[in-house]
């Protein structure tokens, strides 16, 4: 069958890489894609926010399966839009509808959902411009640090961890009054700070049944030892050594099952991935956030560990037959190091020629912000440029492969973290 992936990051290249290996995949398209997806699929010059153009491509190219990578079109209702088209009634779509995507699109929605269904999460209260005075008063009696979250999508920048009361008040004013995050800040969630170690668990669901995918740990900060600004993610590791069987069983019983039962009780037919950001607090899991999609760069370590055919799994999810598909996970470790443009996550330059990509072996090279010029050269085209995934029998082996490749690839201004996975090696020891 012909398959379409929407998106242009390392996550979408990882999907394209895995799907292109499937015997069920005939023509594979990515919209808009990058220089890496062009190696395994055909890129379409269409924005995933242009729903009309996506619908037309599905018809013209006889697409039977669509995978929506990023959150923005999901939260904006691309699935509802496509499902409402009679000519697309037989197209299978992996991704939740607008209501389901609210798990990510509204922190207030997701907090209320978790409280209603008894899912462990930090205590919180929500305030609006109308209840600003109550909000400021609430802050004065809140333990420090205080976590403040803009309600809507804010490109990963909407969470403020305030160490002082003054910083918390400033943040609340910035969100609710100065509208620093635009409409995403019509509400602010004020939340208890959780102390622990973070990791993420990924679920693929058909609305009723589910498969729990390999867990991963992401490295969000730009600087080594988790310092500096937040980024989309500078690296990832799977599996996560401190997520033992006992912990993962708790995640399934206390979080995954009630989440799916809650969605059903709310009348939300959720088909797609749920990315559960967790804090491990003294061996107890708490949900920090839900995302309505896979993570990036987590996908670049999760998919390489799935040995089963991904197209079979995605079709089973769309057809509500997930229990029938086999699901085999490799016991190997995958580590990805993300190479970024100098300056990221602040301003950075694009269009730098990437040298020596073809010389890199021993890793899977996933492209993120890359493009090709008319001479066929690969150029940087974004903040995050490449994700280099090493796979080995040991964590150390996978780290070494990924880091060796990261050192080898060259472009002007290149930067990467040299400590991806090292905390987990220490944890293990
Ligand atoms: P989010 O955008 O929801 O992923 O939040 C960004 C980051 O803020 C998370 O990855 C955590 O590191 C941190 N964070 C969010 N909520 C909390 C919390 N309640 N306690 C501690 N850290 C948090
Ligand atoms: N790496 C974090 C995310 O995809 O949201």
Coordinates of C-alpha atoms and ligand atoms in Angstrom, one line a residue:
X1 CA 0.0 0.0 0.0
X2 CA 1.0 3.6 -0.4
X3 CA 1.8 5.4 2.9
X4 CA 2.1 9.1 3.8
X5 CA 4.0 10.5 6.8
X6 CA 3.4 14.1 7.8
X7 CA 6.4 16.0 9.3
X8 CA 10.0 16.9 8.6
X9 CA 12.0 16.0 11.7
X10 CA 14.3 13.2 12.9
X11 CA 11.1 11.5 14.2
X12 CA 9.6 11.4 10.7
X13 CA 12.9 10.2 9.2
X14 CA 12.9 7.4 11.8
X15 CA 9.3 6.5 10.8
X16 CA 10.2 6.6 7.1
X17 CA 13.3 4.4 7.7
X18 CA 11.3 1.8 9.6
X19 CA 8.3 1.8 7.4
X20 CA 10.4 1.6 4.2
X21 CA 11.6 -1.8 5.5
X22 CA 8.1 -3.2 5.5
X23 CA 6.9 -5.7 2.9
X24 CA 3.5 -3.9 3.1
X25 CA 4.9 -0.6 1.9
X26 CA 4.7 0.2 -1.8
X27 CA 5.2 3.9 -2.3
X28 CA 6.2 6.0 0.7
X29 CA 5.7 9.8 0.9
X30 CA 6.7 12.3 3.5
X31 CA 5.3 15.8 3.6
X32 CA 7.3 18.0 3.7
X33 CA 10.2 15.7 4.8
X34 CA 14.0 16.5 4.7
X35 CA 17.1 15.4 2.9
X36 CA 17.1 12.1 4.9
X37 CA 13.5 11.1 4.2
X38 CA 14.2 11.8 0.5
X39 CA 16.7 8.8 0.6
X40 CA 13.9 6.3 1.6
X41 CA 10.7 8.1 0.4
X42 CA 9.4 10.8 -1.9
X43 CA 9.1 14.2 -0.3
X44 CA 6.0 16.2 -1.1
X45 CA 6.3 20.0 -1.0
X46 CA 3.2 20.3 1.2
X47 CA 2.9 21.9 4.6
X48 CA 1.3 19.6 7.2
X49 CA -0.8 22.6 8.2
X50 CA -2.3 22.8 4.8
X51 CA -5.1 20.2 5.4
X52 CA -6.6 20.8 1.9
X53 CA -3.3 20.0 0.2
X54 CA -2.8 16.9 2.4
X55 CA -6.3 15.6 1.5
X56 CA -5.6 16.2 -2.2
X57 CA -2.3 14.3 -2.0
X58 CA -4.0 11.4 -0.3
X59 CA -6.5 11.1 -3.2
X60 CA -4.0 11.8 -6.0
X61 CA -1.3 9.4 -4.7
X62 CA -3.8 6.6 -3.6
X63 CA -2.5 6.7 0.0
X64 CA -4.1 4.1 2.2
X65 CA -2.3 4.9 5.5
X66 CA -1.4 8.3 7.0
X67 CA 0.9 8.8 10.1
X68 CA 0.7 12.3 11.6
X69 CA 4.1 13.0 13.2
X70 CA 3.9 16.4 15.0
X71 CA 1.4 17.8 17.5
X72 CA 0.4 21.0 15.7
X73 CA -1.8 19.5 13.0
X74 CA -3.3 17.0 15.5
X75 CA -4.2 19.7 18.0
X76 CA -5.6 21.7 15.1
X77 CA -7.8 18.8 14.1
X78 CA -6.3 17.3 10.9
X79 CA -7.7 13.9 11.8
X80 CA -11.3 15.3 12.1
X81 CA -10.8 17.2 8.9
X82 CA -9.6 14.1 6.9
X83 CA -12.2 11.8 8.4
X84 CA -15.0 14.2 7.4
X85 CA -14.1 13.8 3.8
X86 CA -16.3 11.1 2.1
X87 CA -13.6 10.4 -0.5
X88 CA -11.1 9.6 2.3
X89 CA -13.5 7.3 4.3
X90 CA -11.3 4.2 3.7
X91 CA -8.0 5.9 4.5
X92 CA -6.5 4.7 7.8
X93 CA -5.0 7.4 10.0
X94 CA -2.7 7.0 12.9
X95 CA -3.2 10.0 15.2
X96 CA -5.9 11.2 17.6
X97 CA -8.7 13.5 16.7
X98 CA -8.8 17.1 18.0
X99 CA -10.4 16.0 21.3
X100 CA -7.9 13.3 22.0
X101 CA -5.0 15.6 21.1
X102 CA -6.2 17.9 24.0
X103 CA -4.2 15.5 26.2
X104 CA -1.3 17.5 24.8
X105 CA -3.0 20.7 23.5
X106 CA -4.3 21.8 26.9
X107 CA -2.5 21.3 30.2
X108 CA -5.7 22.2 32.0
X109 CA -7.6 19.5 30.2
X110 CA -4.9 16.9 30.9
X111 CA -4.7 17.8 34.6
X112 CA -8.5 17.6 35.0
X113 CA -8.5 14.3 33.1
X114 CA -5.8 12.8 35.4
X115 CA -7.5 14.0 38.6
X116 CA -10.9 12.6 37.4
X117 CA -9.4 9.2 36.6
X118 CA -7.1 8.9 39.6
X119 CA -3.9 9.0 37.6
X120 CA -0.9 10.0 39.7
X121 CA 0.3 13.5 38.9
X122 CA 1.5 16.6 40.7
X123 CA -1.2 18.6 42.6
X124 CA -2.2 21.7 40.6
X125 CA -4.7 24.5 40.2
X126 CA -5.6 26.5 37.1
X127 CA -6.0 30.3 36.8
X128 CA -7.2 32.6 34.1
X129 CA -6.9 36.4 33.6
X130 CA -10.3 36.7 35.5
X131 CA -8.9 34.8 38.5
X132 CA -5.4 36.5 38.5
X133 CA -5.8 37.9 42.0
X134 CA -6.6 34.4 43.4
X135 CA -3.7 33.0 41.4
X136 CA -1.2 35.5 42.9
X137 CA -2.6 34.8 46.4
X138 CA -2.3 31.1 45.8
X139 CA 1.4 31.5 44.9
X140 CA 2.2 33.2 48.3
X141 CA 1.2 30.0 50.1
X142 CA 2.8 27.6 47.6
X143 CA 5.9 25.6 48.4
X144 CA 9.0 26.5 46.3
X145 CA 9.9 25.9 43.6
X146 CA 6.6 26.5 41.8
X147 CA 5.9 25.1 38.4
X148 CA 3.8 27.3 36.1
X149 CA 2.6 26.0 32.7
X150 CA 0.9 27.9 29.9
X151 CA -2.2 25.9 29.0
X152 CA -1.7 25.5 25.3
X153 CA 1.0 24.5 22.8
X154 CA 4.1 26.7 23.4
X155 CA 6.8 24.9 21.4
X156 CA 8.3 23.4 24.6
X157 CA 8.8 26.9 26.1
X158 CA 5.6 27.1 28.2
X159 CA 6.9 25.6 31.4
X160 CA 8.5 27.8 34.0
X161 CA 10.1 26.5 37.2
X162 CA 10.2 29.4 39.6
X163 CA 12.7 29.2 42.4
X164 CA 11.3 32.3 44.2
X165 CA 7.9 33.8 44.9
X166 CA 8.8 36.9 42.9
X167 CA 9.8 34.8 39.9
X168 CA 6.5 32.9 40.1
X169 CA 4.5 36.1 40.2
X170 CA 6.4 37.5 37.2
X171 CA 5.8 34.3 35.3
X172 CA 2.1 34.4 36.1
X173 CA 1.8 38.0 34.9
X174 CA 3.8 37.2 31.8
X175 CA 1.5 34.3 30.9
X176 CA -1.9 35.7 31.8
X177 CA -1.5 39.5 31.4
X178 CA 1.4 40.2 29.0
X179 CA 0.3 37.2 26.8
X180 CA 3.9 36.1 26.3
X181 CA 2.7 32.8 24.9
X182 CA -0.3 34.3 23.0
X183 CA -3.5 32.3 23.2
X184 CA -1.6 29.4 24.8
X185 CA -1.6 31.5 27.9
X186 CA -5.3 32.1 28.4
X187 CA -4.9 29.8 31.3
X188 CA -2.0 28.9 33.6
X189 CA -1.6 25.7 35.5
X190 CA 0.2 26.1 38.9
X191 CA 1.8 22.9 39.9
X192 CA 3.7 21.2 42.7
X193 CA 7.3 20.5 41.9
X194 CA 8.2 16.8 41.7
X195 CA 11.7 15.7 42.6
X196 CA 12.9 12.6 40.9
X197 CA 14.3 11.2 37.6
X198 CA 12.5 11.7 34.3
X199 CA 11.8 9.2 31.6
X200 CA 9.1 8.6 29.0
X201 CA 6.9 5.7 28.1
X202 CA 5.2 5.4 24.8
X203 CA 1.9 3.7 24.0
X204 CA 0.4 2.7 20.7
X205 CA -3.4 2.3 21.1
X206 CA -6.3 1.4 18.8
X207 CA -8.7 3.0 21.3
X208 CA -9.1 -0.1 23.4
X209 CA -6.1 -2.3 23.2
X210 CA -2.5 -1.1 23.5
X211 CA 1.2 -2.0 23.1
X212 CA 3.7 -0.4 25.4
X213 CA 6.7 0.6 23.3
X214 CA 10.3 0.7 24.6
X215 CA 10.8 3.5 27.2
X216 CA 13.3 6.2 26.7
X217 CA 15.2 9.0 28.5
X218 CA 15.6 12.3 26.7
X219 CA 18.3 15.0 27.3
X220 CA 16.4 18.3 27.1
X221 CA 18.9 21.0 28.0
X222 CA 21.4 22.4 25.6
X223 CA 24.4 22.1 28.0
X224 CA 26.2 19.1 29.4
X225 CA 25.1 18.0 32.9
X226 CA 21.6 19.3 32.0
X227 CA 22.5 23.0 32.1
X228 CA 21.3 25.9 30.0
X229 CA 18.2 26.4 27.9
X230 CA 15.6 23.8 27.1
X231 CA 15.7 22.4 23.6
X232 CA 13.5 20.0 21.7
X233 CA 15.9 17.2 22.8
X234 CA 19.7 16.8 22.5
X235 CA 19.8 13.0 22.7
X236 CA 18.0 9.9 23.9
X237 CA 18.6 6.5 25.3
X238 CA 16.5 3.3 25.4
X239 CA 16.1 1.2 27.5
X240 CA 16.4 3.2 30.7
X241 CA 18.3 1.3 33.4
X242 CA 16.3 2.6 36.3
X243 CA 13.0 1.6 34.7
X244 CA 13.0 -1.9 36.0
X245 CA 10.2 -4.4 35.6
X246 CA 8.5 -3.4 38.9
X247 CA 8.4 0.3 37.9
X248 CA 7.1 -0.4 34.4
X249 CA 4.4 -2.6 35.9
X250 CA 3.3 0.3 38.1
X251 CA 3.3 2.5 35.0
X252 CA 1.0 0.1 33.2
X253 CA -1.4 -0.4 36.1
X254 CA -1.5 3.1 37.5
X255 CA -1.2 5.1 34.4
X256 CA -1.6 3.4 31.0
X257 CA -4.7 1.4 31.9
X258 CA -6.6 4.2 33.6
X259 CA -5.6 6.6 30.8
X260 CA -7.1 4.4 28.2
X261 CA -10.2 3.7 30.3
X262 CA -10.6 7.4 30.9
X263 CA -10.4 8.2 27.2
X264 CA -13.1 5.6 26.5
X265 CA -15.3 7.0 29.4
X266 CA -14.9 10.5 27.9
X267 CA -16.1 9.1 24.5
X268 CA -12.7 9.8 22.9
X269 CA -11.8 7.2 20.3
X270 CA -8.0 7.6 20.5
X271 CA -6.0 5.9 17.7
X272 CA -2.3 6.6 17.8
X273 CA 0.6 7.2 20.0
X274 CA 0.5 8.5 23.6
X275 CA 3.8 9.8 24.9
X276 CA 3.7 9.8 28.7
X277 CA 6.4 12.0 30.3
X278 CA 7.0 10.6 33.8
X279 CA 8.8 11.5 37.0
X280 CA 10.1 8.5 38.9
X281 CA 9.7 9.7 42.5
X282 CA 11.2 7.1 44.9
X283 CA 10.1 4.3 42.5
X284 CA 6.6 5.7 42.1
X285 CA 5.6 7.0 38.6
X286 CA 3.9 10.4 38.3
X287 CA 2.7 11.9 35.0
X288 CA 4.4 15.2 34.1
X289 CA 2.7 15.5 30.8
X290 CA 1.0 13.7 28.0
X291 CA 1.9 14.2 24.3
X292 CA -0.4 13.1 21.5
X293 CA 2.5 11.8 19.3
X294 CA 5.9 10.2 19.5
X295 CA 8.9 12.1 20.9
X296 CA 11.7 13.5 19.0
X297 CA 14.5 12.4 19.4
X298 CA 13.0 9.5 21.4
X299 CA 11.6 7.9 18.3
X300 CA 15.1 7.6 16.9
X301 CA 15.9 5.2 19.8
X302 CA 12.5 3.5 20.2
X303 CA 11.8 2.4 16.6
X304 CA 15.2 0.8 16.1
X305 CA 14.4 -1.5 19.0
X306 CA 11.1 -2.6 17.6
X307 CA 11.7 -5.8 15.6
X308 CA 8.1 -6.4 14.5
X309 CA 6.8 -5.0 11.3
X310 CA 5.7 -1.4 12.0
X311 CA 3.2 -1.2 9.2
X312 CA 1.4 -4.3 10.5
X313 CA 1.2 -2.6 14.0
X314 CA 0.0 0.7 12.6
X315 CA -2.7 -0.9 10.5
X316 CA -3.8 -3.0 13.5
X317 CA -4.1 0.2 15.5
X318 CA -6.2 1.8 12.9
X319 CA -8.4 -1.3 12.6
X320 CA -8.8 -1.9 16.3
X321 CA -6.9 -5.2 16.1
X322 CA -3.8 -4.5 18.1
X323 CA -4.1 -7.6 20.3
X324 CA -3.7 -9.7 17.2
X325 CA -0.3 -8.4 16.1
X326 CA 3.0 -9.7 17.5
X327 CA 5.3 -7.3 19.1
X328 CA 8.9 -8.1 19.6
X329 CA 11.4 -5.7 21.1
X330 CA 15.2 -6.0 20.9
X331 CA 17.1 -6.2 24.1
X332 CA 19.9 -4.1 22.6
X333 CA 20.5 -0.5 23.7
X334 CA 20.0 2.4 21.4
X335 CA 21.6 5.8 22.0
X336 CA 21.1 8.9 19.8
X337 CA 23.2 12.1 19.8
X338 CA 21.6 15.1 18.2
X339 CA 23.9 17.5 16.3
X340 CA 22.6 21.0 16.3
X341 CA 23.4 24.3 14.6
X342 CA 25.6 26.7 16.6
X343 CA 23.4 29.1 18.6
X344 CA 20.4 26.8 18.9
X345 CA 18.0 27.0 20.7
X346 CA 18.4 30.7 20.1
X347 CA 19.1 32.2 16.7
X348 CA 21.3 30.1 14.4
X349 CA 22.3 30.1 10.7
X350 CA 21.2 27.7 8.1
X351 CA 22.6 26.5 4.8
X352 CA 25.9 25.1 6.1
X353 CA 27.3 22.3 4.0
X354 CA 27.5 19.0 5.9
X355 CA 30.6 17.1 5.1
X356 CA 31.6 13.5 5.7
X357 CA 28.0 12.2 6.3
X358 CA 28.6 9.3 3.9
X359 CA 31.7 8.2 5.8
X360 CA 29.7 7.6 9.0
X361 CA 29.1 4.0 9.6
X362 CA 28.1 1.9 12.6
X363 CA 25.2 4.2 13.3
X364 CA 21.8 4.9 11.8
X365 CA 21.8 8.5 10.5
X366 CA 18.5 10.2 11.0
X367 CA 18.1 13.7 9.4
X368 CA 16.2 16.5 11.1
X369 CA 16.8 20.0 9.8
X370 CA 18.5 19.2 6.5
X371 CA 17.9 20.0 2.8
X372 CA 19.6 19.3 -0.5
X373 CA 20.9 21.9 -2.9
X374 CA 20.9 21.7 -6.7
X375 CA 24.3 20.1 -6.7
X376 CA 23.0 17.3 -4.5
X377 CA 25.0 18.6 -1.4
X378 CA 23.3 18.2 2.0
X379 CA 22.9 21.5 3.9
X380 CA 21.8 22.4 7.4
X381 CA 18.2 23.7 7.4
X382 CA 17.2 23.8 11.1
X383 CA 18.3 23.9 14.7
X384 CA 18.5 20.2 15.2
X385 CA 20.3 18.8 12.2
X386 CA 21.0 15.1 12.6
X387 CA 20.3 12.4 15.1
X388 CA 23.0 9.6 15.1
X389 CA 21.7 6.4 16.7
X390 CA 24.2 3.8 17.9
X391 CA 22.9 0.3 18.6
X392 CA 24.9 -2.2 20.7
X393 CA 24.6 -5.0 23.3
X394 CA 25.7 -2.6 26.0
X395 CA 24.8 0.9 27.0
X396 CA 28.6 1.8 26.8
X397 CA 28.8 0.3 23.3
X398 CA 25.8 2.3 22.0
X399 CA 27.1 5.5 23.6
X400 CA 30.5 5.0 22.0
X401 CA 29.1 4.4 18.5
X402 CA 26.8 7.4 18.7
X403 CA 29.5 9.7 20.0
X404 CA 32.1 8.6 17.5
X405 CA 29.8 9.3 14.7
X406 CA 28.9 12.7 16.2
X407 CA 32.6 13.6 16.3
X408 CA 33.1 12.6 12.7
X409 CA 30.3 14.6 11.0
X410 CA 31.4 18.2 10.1
X411 CA 29.7 21.5 9.5
X412 CA 30.4 25.1 10.5
X413 CA 29.1 25.8 14.0
X414 CA 28.3 22.2 14.8
X415 CA 27.5 21.5 18.4
X416 CA 26.5 18.3 20.3
X417 CA 26.4 17.1 23.9
X418 CA 29.2 14.7 24.8
X419 CA 27.4 13.3 27.9
X420 CA 24.4 11.6 26.4
X421 CA 23.8 8.4 28.4
X422 CA 26.8 8.9 30.8
X423 CA 24.4 9.5 33.8
X424 CA 22.8 6.1 33.1
X425 CA 26.2 4.3 32.9
X426 CA 27.0 5.8 36.4
X427 CA 23.5 4.9 37.7
X428 CA 24.1 1.3 36.6
X429 CA 27.5 1.2 38.3
Ligands
LIG1 P1 6.8 19.8 29.8 O1 6.8 20.9 28.7 O2 5.5 19.6 30.4 O3 7.5 18.6 29.3 O4 7.8 20.3 30.9 C1 9.1 20.6 30.6 C2 10.0 20.1 31.7 O5 9.7 20.8 33.0 C3 9.8 18.7 32.1 O6 10.5 17.9 31.2 C4 10.3 18.6 33.5 O7 11.7 18.5 33.5 C5 9.9 19.9 34.0 N1 8.7 19.8 34.8 C6 7.4 19.9 34.4 N2 6.5 19.7 35.4 C7 7.2 19.5 36.5 C8 6.9 19.2 37.8 N3 5.6 19.2 38.3 N4 7.9 19.0 38.7 C9 9.2 19.0 38.3 N5 9.6 19.3 37.0 C10 8.6 19.5 36.1
LIG2 N1 11.8 15.2 23.1 C1 10.6 15.7 23.7 C2 9.5 15.8 22.8 O1 9.4 15.3 21.7 O2 8.5 16.5 23.2

